[in-house]
Every structure is written in structure tokens, then in C-alpha cells.
Amino acid sequence: MAKGTAGKPDKQVKAAAKSARRQASKERRTQLWQAFQMQRKEDKALLPLMIGTLVGTALILFVIGLFFNAEWFLLPFGVVLGALLAFVLFGRRVQKNVYAKADGQAGAAAWALDNMKGQWRVQKAVAATTQLDAVHRVIGRPGVILVAEGAPHRVKSLLAQEKKKISRLVGDTPIYDVVIGNEEGQVPLSKLQRHLTKLPRNIDTGRMDTIESRLSALGSRAGAPLPKGPMPAGAKQRSVQRTVRRR
């Protein structure tokens, strides 16, 4: 009897966990379908490209199979691989569309930094103006990166002030500065994450922790609050991108 009593809660926990997983899976499918419908309306080439990728990949493997008398064996693999490539294509075009809409809007760089994968410590709007120009601080393996968004003539002084302030606390740790934009010497919003990941690795995670604790005492000196995202649908699009990455 005791064994049965003890096992009952365990079954309830497993059933609750299974139900939660089922609900999460349903939500992901709903998000993906909504994202597909939104993207399909704005991107007329999406569906033909996805179908072409699926059919083309299956056809290539089928033709390869003809040379080995295994065309019907390779065809299912071609269909599965084609579906996977079509899904990757969909995810990239969604991401490209999101960045295109966000480009030039206040808070876009902060939103992009917030979606970075890996060991990045992001502190948004450590310095800002009432015109919504801002400098965000990122601590990572390269060192300290200051990312500025806004009017170049205003963020230049913000960057200089912030760099001078933190240089006294981080010692010989490298400090990089990045200005978001499409002009010469600037980094486009869509390439920000790639730009940061290509920076050399100069410090380890222990050094990152030390720097983070030192800089946390500086607090935030923002002149004006930034939007939570570059667009009203920013949160939804971010959720879609995470769902795509999980799949």
C-alpha cells in the first residue's frame, strides 16, 4: 500500500511534465505557422524557394541513386534533407526580414544584443541621450565591447566618455567600440552578432566575472529609457527566432 501511495505523486508529476511538454510543442508549432503565414504574405518568393529546395534536393539524391541502383532508397533521405534545408531557408529569411524592419529604429542594437547566443554579458543603455542615442556594454571573451546606436556625431562623444570611464577599471583588458549603421566604418545591424563573434578571444570566463563585478558598480547613466524592442512585434519575432533555432 505504501508503495502504491508513494508512486501516485510520481505518476502525477510525470503526467504534468508530459502535458507541459505537449503544450510547449503545440505553442512552438503555432508560432512557426504564424511566422510562416506572416513571412509568406510579405515575401512572395518564400514558398517557391522552399518548394524548389525540397524538390531539388530530393531529385539530386534520386539521380545519384540511379548510378548505384539505389534511387528509391535515397529518395526518402532526399525528401527529409530537402525539408530540413527548406526549414533553414525559412528561418534565415524570417531573420533577414526582422533585421530589415528593425534597422534604424531606436533600441534595435539592444534587441539584437539581447538575442545573442553564448557567454555574453549585456548591459543595455549604460549611456544615452534624450534623443534615444545609446551605448550598450557587452562583456565577452574578446573583452569589453561598447556598442553605440544613434546619430554618429552624438554617439562619438558618448563612446569616448564611456571608454575613458571603464578603462580605469578593466586594466589591460581590450576595449572595442562598435557603431551601428550602414556608412563606412560602421557595422550594419544584421551583421552585429557575426562581428562580435569574430573578435579575438582575449580573456577567460573568470576574467569576465571579475570585470563584470567591477563594472556593475558603475550602474547606468542613461539619459532616456529605450524601447524594449525596435518594433511592436519585436517580442513575437524574437520568440519565433528562438523556436526556429530549437528546431
Coordinates of C-alpha atoms in Angstrom, one line a residue:
M1 CA 0.0 0.0 0.0
A2 CA 2.8 2.4 0.9
K3 CA 4.5 1.7 -2.3
G4 CA 1.4 2.5 -4.3
T5 CA 0.8 5.7 -2.3
A6 CA 4.4 6.8 -2.9
G7 CA 4.1 6.0 -6.6
K8 CA 0.9 8.1 -7.1
P9 CA 2.5 11.5 -6.8
D10 CA 5.3 10.4 -9.1
K11 CA 2.8 9.4 -11.8
Q12 CA 1.1 12.8 -11.4
V13 CA 4.4 14.6 -11.8
K14 CA 5.3 12.6 -14.9
A15 CA 1.8 13.3 -16.3
A16 CA 2.1 17.0 -15.6
A17 CA 5.6 17.1 -17.2
K18 CA 4.2 15.3 -20.3
S19 CA 1.3 17.7 -20.5
A20 CA 3.7 20.7 -20.2
R21 CA 5.9 19.3 -23.0
R22 CA 2.9 18.7 -25.2
Q23 CA 1.6 22.3 -24.6
A24 CA 5.1 23.8 -25.3
S25 CA 5.3 21.8 -28.5
K26 CA 1.9 23.0 -29.6
E27 CA 2.8 26.6 -28.9
R28 CA 6.0 26.2 -31.0
R29 CA 4.0 24.8 -33.9
T30 CA 1.6 27.7 -33.6
Q31 CA 4.4 30.2 -33.5
L32 CA 6.0 28.7 -36.6
W33 CA 2.8 28.6 -38.5
Q34 CA 2.0 32.2 -37.7
A35 CA 5.6 33.2 -38.7
F36 CA 5.2 31.3 -41.9
Q37 CA 1.9 33.0 -42.7
M38 CA 3.3 36.4 -41.9
Q39 CA 6.5 35.8 -43.9
R40 CA 4.6 34.3 -46.9
K41 CA 2.5 37.4 -47.2
E42 CA 5.5 39.8 -47.2
D43 CA 7.9 37.5 -49.1
K44 CA 6.3 36.2 -52.3
A45 CA 9.4 34.2 -53.2
L46 CA 9.4 32.2 -49.9
L47 CA 7.0 29.4 -50.9
P48 CA 8.6 28.8 -54.4
L49 CA 12.1 28.8 -52.9
M50 CA 11.1 26.3 -50.1
I51 CA 9.3 24.0 -52.6
G52 CA 12.2 24.3 -55.0
T53 CA 14.7 23.4 -52.3
L54 CA 12.7 20.4 -51.2
V55 CA 12.1 19.1 -54.7
G56 CA 15.6 19.9 -55.9
T57 CA 17.3 18.1 -53.0
A58 CA 15.1 15.0 -53.4
L59 CA 15.7 15.0 -57.1
I60 CA 19.5 15.3 -56.7
L61 CA 19.6 12.3 -54.3
F62 CA 17.3 10.3 -56.6
V63 CA 19.7 11.0 -59.6
I64 CA 22.7 10.0 -57.5
G65 CA 20.9 6.8 -56.6
L66 CA 20.4 5.9 -60.2
F67 CA 24.2 5.4 -60.6
F68 CA 24.2 2.9 -57.7
N69 CA 20.8 1.3 -58.4
A70 CA 19.5 2.8 -55.1
E71 CA 17.3 5.6 -56.3
W72 CA 14.3 4.5 -54.2
F73 CA 16.4 4.0 -51.2
L74 CA 17.9 7.5 -51.4
L75 CA 14.7 9.3 -52.3
P76 CA 13.3 9.4 -48.7
F77 CA 16.6 10.7 -47.4
G78 CA 16.4 13.4 -50.1
V79 CA 12.9 14.4 -49.1
V80 CA 13.9 14.6 -45.4
L81 CA 17.1 16.6 -46.2
G82 CA 15.2 18.8 -48.6
A83 CA 12.6 19.6 -45.9
L84 CA 15.4 20.4 -43.4
L85 CA 17.1 22.8 -45.9
A86 CA 13.7 24.4 -46.7
F87 CA 13.2 25.0 -43.0
V88 CA 16.6 26.5 -42.6
L89 CA 15.9 28.8 -45.6
F90 CA 12.6 29.8 -44.0
G91 CA 14.4 30.7 -40.7
R92 CA 17.1 32.8 -42.4
R93 CA 14.5 34.7 -44.5
V94 CA 12.5 35.4 -41.4
Q95 CA 15.6 36.7 -39.6
K96 CA 16.6 38.8 -42.6
N97 CA 13.1 40.3 -42.7
V98 CA 13.2 41.1 -38.9
Y99 CA 16.5 42.9 -39.2
A100 CA 15.4 44.8 -42.2
K101 CA 12.4 46.2 -40.3
A102 CA 14.5 46.9 -37.1
D103 CA 17.3 48.7 -38.9
G104 CA 17.5 52.4 -38.0
Q105 CA 15.0 52.2 -35.2
A106 CA 15.8 53.1 -31.6
G107 CA 16.6 50.1 -29.4
A108 CA 17.4 47.9 -32.4
A109 CA 21.0 47.2 -31.3
A110 CA 19.9 46.5 -27.8
W111 CA 17.4 44.0 -29.1
A112 CA 20.0 42.3 -31.3
L113 CA 22.4 42.0 -28.4
D114 CA 19.7 40.6 -26.2
N115 CA 19.3 37.7 -28.7
M116 CA 22.9 36.7 -28.9
K117 CA 23.8 33.1 -28.0
G118 CA 26.7 32.2 -25.8
Q119 CA 28.5 33.7 -22.9
W120 CA 27.9 37.4 -23.4
R121 CA 27.1 39.7 -20.6
V122 CA 25.0 42.6 -21.9
Q123 CA 24.2 45.8 -20.1
K124 CA 21.9 48.0 -22.1
A125 CA 22.0 51.8 -22.3
V126 CA 24.9 52.4 -19.9
A127 CA 25.0 55.9 -21.5
A128 CA 22.2 57.6 -23.5
T129 CA 20.8 60.9 -24.7
T130 CA 17.2 62.2 -24.7
Q131 CA 17.3 61.6 -28.5
L132 CA 17.5 57.9 -27.8
D133 CA 21.1 57.6 -28.8
A134 CA 22.7 54.9 -26.6
V135 CA 25.8 53.0 -25.8
H136 CA 25.4 49.3 -24.7
R137 CA 28.2 47.5 -22.8
V138 CA 29.0 43.9 -23.7
I139 CA 31.5 41.7 -21.8
G140 CA 32.7 38.6 -23.6
R141 CA 35.7 36.5 -24.4
P142 CA 37.2 39.3 -26.6
G143 CA 37.0 41.7 -23.6
V144 CA 34.7 44.7 -23.3
I145 CA 32.7 45.9 -26.3
L146 CA 30.8 49.2 -26.4
V147 CA 28.1 49.2 -29.0
A148 CA 26.6 52.5 -29.9
E149 CA 23.4 53.3 -31.9
G150 CA 22.1 56.7 -32.9
A151 CA 23.4 59.8 -34.6
P152 CA 27.2 59.3 -35.2
H153 CA 28.1 62.9 -34.1
R154 CA 26.4 62.3 -30.8
V155 CA 27.4 58.7 -30.0
K156 CA 31.0 59.5 -30.7
S157 CA 31.3 61.6 -27.5
L158 CA 29.2 59.0 -25.6
L159 CA 31.6 56.3 -26.6
A160 CA 34.7 58.3 -25.7
Q161 CA 33.3 59.1 -22.2
E162 CA 32.3 55.6 -21.5
K163 CA 35.6 54.2 -22.8
K164 CA 37.6 56.6 -20.5
K165 CA 35.4 55.7 -17.5
I166 CA 35.7 51.9 -17.8
S167 CA 39.4 51.8 -18.9
R168 CA 40.4 52.7 -15.3
L169 CA 38.6 49.6 -14.0
V170 CA 39.5 46.9 -16.5
G171 CA 43.3 47.3 -16.7
D172 CA 44.8 45.9 -19.8
T173 CA 41.6 44.1 -21.0
P174 CA 40.9 45.1 -24.6
I175 CA 38.1 47.6 -25.1
Y176 CA 36.4 47.6 -28.5
D177 CA 33.8 50.1 -29.8
V178 CA 31.2 49.5 -32.5
V179 CA 28.9 52.0 -34.1
I180 CA 25.7 50.6 -35.7
G181 CA 25.0 51.9 -39.2
N182 CA 25.5 51.4 -42.9
E183 CA 28.2 54.0 -43.5
E184 CA 31.9 53.4 -43.8
G185 CA 33.5 52.3 -40.6
Q186 CA 30.1 51.2 -39.1
V187 CA 28.6 47.8 -38.6
P188 CA 25.2 47.0 -40.1
L189 CA 22.6 45.8 -37.6
S190 CA 22.2 42.5 -39.4
K191 CA 26.0 41.8 -39.1
L192 CA 26.4 42.9 -35.4
Q193 CA 26.3 39.4 -33.9
R194 CA 28.6 38.0 -36.5
H195 CA 31.0 40.9 -36.0
L196 CA 31.2 40.3 -32.2
T197 CA 31.7 36.5 -32.6
K198 CA 34.7 37.1 -35.0
L199 CA 36.6 39.3 -32.5
P200 CA 39.6 37.5 -31.0
R201 CA 39.3 35.7 -27.6
N202 CA 41.5 37.6 -25.2
I203 CA 40.1 36.7 -21.7
D204 CA 38.6 33.7 -20.0
T205 CA 35.3 33.4 -18.1
G206 CA 37.0 34.1 -14.8
R207 CA 38.3 37.4 -16.0
M208 CA 34.8 38.1 -17.4
D209 CA 33.3 37.6 -14.0
T210 CA 35.9 39.9 -12.4
I211 CA 35.3 42.7 -15.0
E212 CA 31.5 42.3 -14.7
S213 CA 31.6 42.8 -10.9
R214 CA 33.9 45.8 -11.2
L215 CA 31.7 47.5 -13.9
S216 CA 28.4 46.7 -12.2
A217 CA 29.3 49.3 -9.6
L218 CA 29.2 52.0 -12.3
G219 CA 25.5 51.5 -12.7
S220 CA 23.5 53.0 -15.6
R221 CA 23.7 56.7 -16.6
A222 CA 21.1 56.6 -19.3
G223 CA 19.5 59.9 -20.2
A224 CA 16.3 58.4 -21.5
P225 CA 14.7 54.9 -21.5
L226 CA 15.0 52.9 -24.7
P227 CA 12.1 50.9 -26.2
K228 CA 12.0 47.2 -25.3
G229 CA 12.3 46.3 -28.9
P230 CA 12.8 48.0 -32.3
M231 CA 9.2 47.3 -33.3
P232 CA 5.8 46.5 -31.8
A233 CA 6.1 42.8 -32.9
G234 CA 9.7 42.6 -31.7
A235 CA 8.9 40.2 -28.8
K236 CA 6.9 37.9 -31.1
Q237 CA 9.6 37.8 -33.7
R238 CA 12.3 37.1 -31.1
S239 CA 10.2 34.2 -29.8
V240 CA 9.9 32.9 -33.4
Q241 CA 13.7 33.0 -34.0
R242 CA 14.3 31.1 -30.7
T243 CA 11.8 28.5 -31.9
V244 CA 13.5 28.1 -35.2
R245 CA 16.9 27.7 -33.5
R246 CA 15.4 25.0 -31.2
R247 CA 14.1 23.0 -34.2

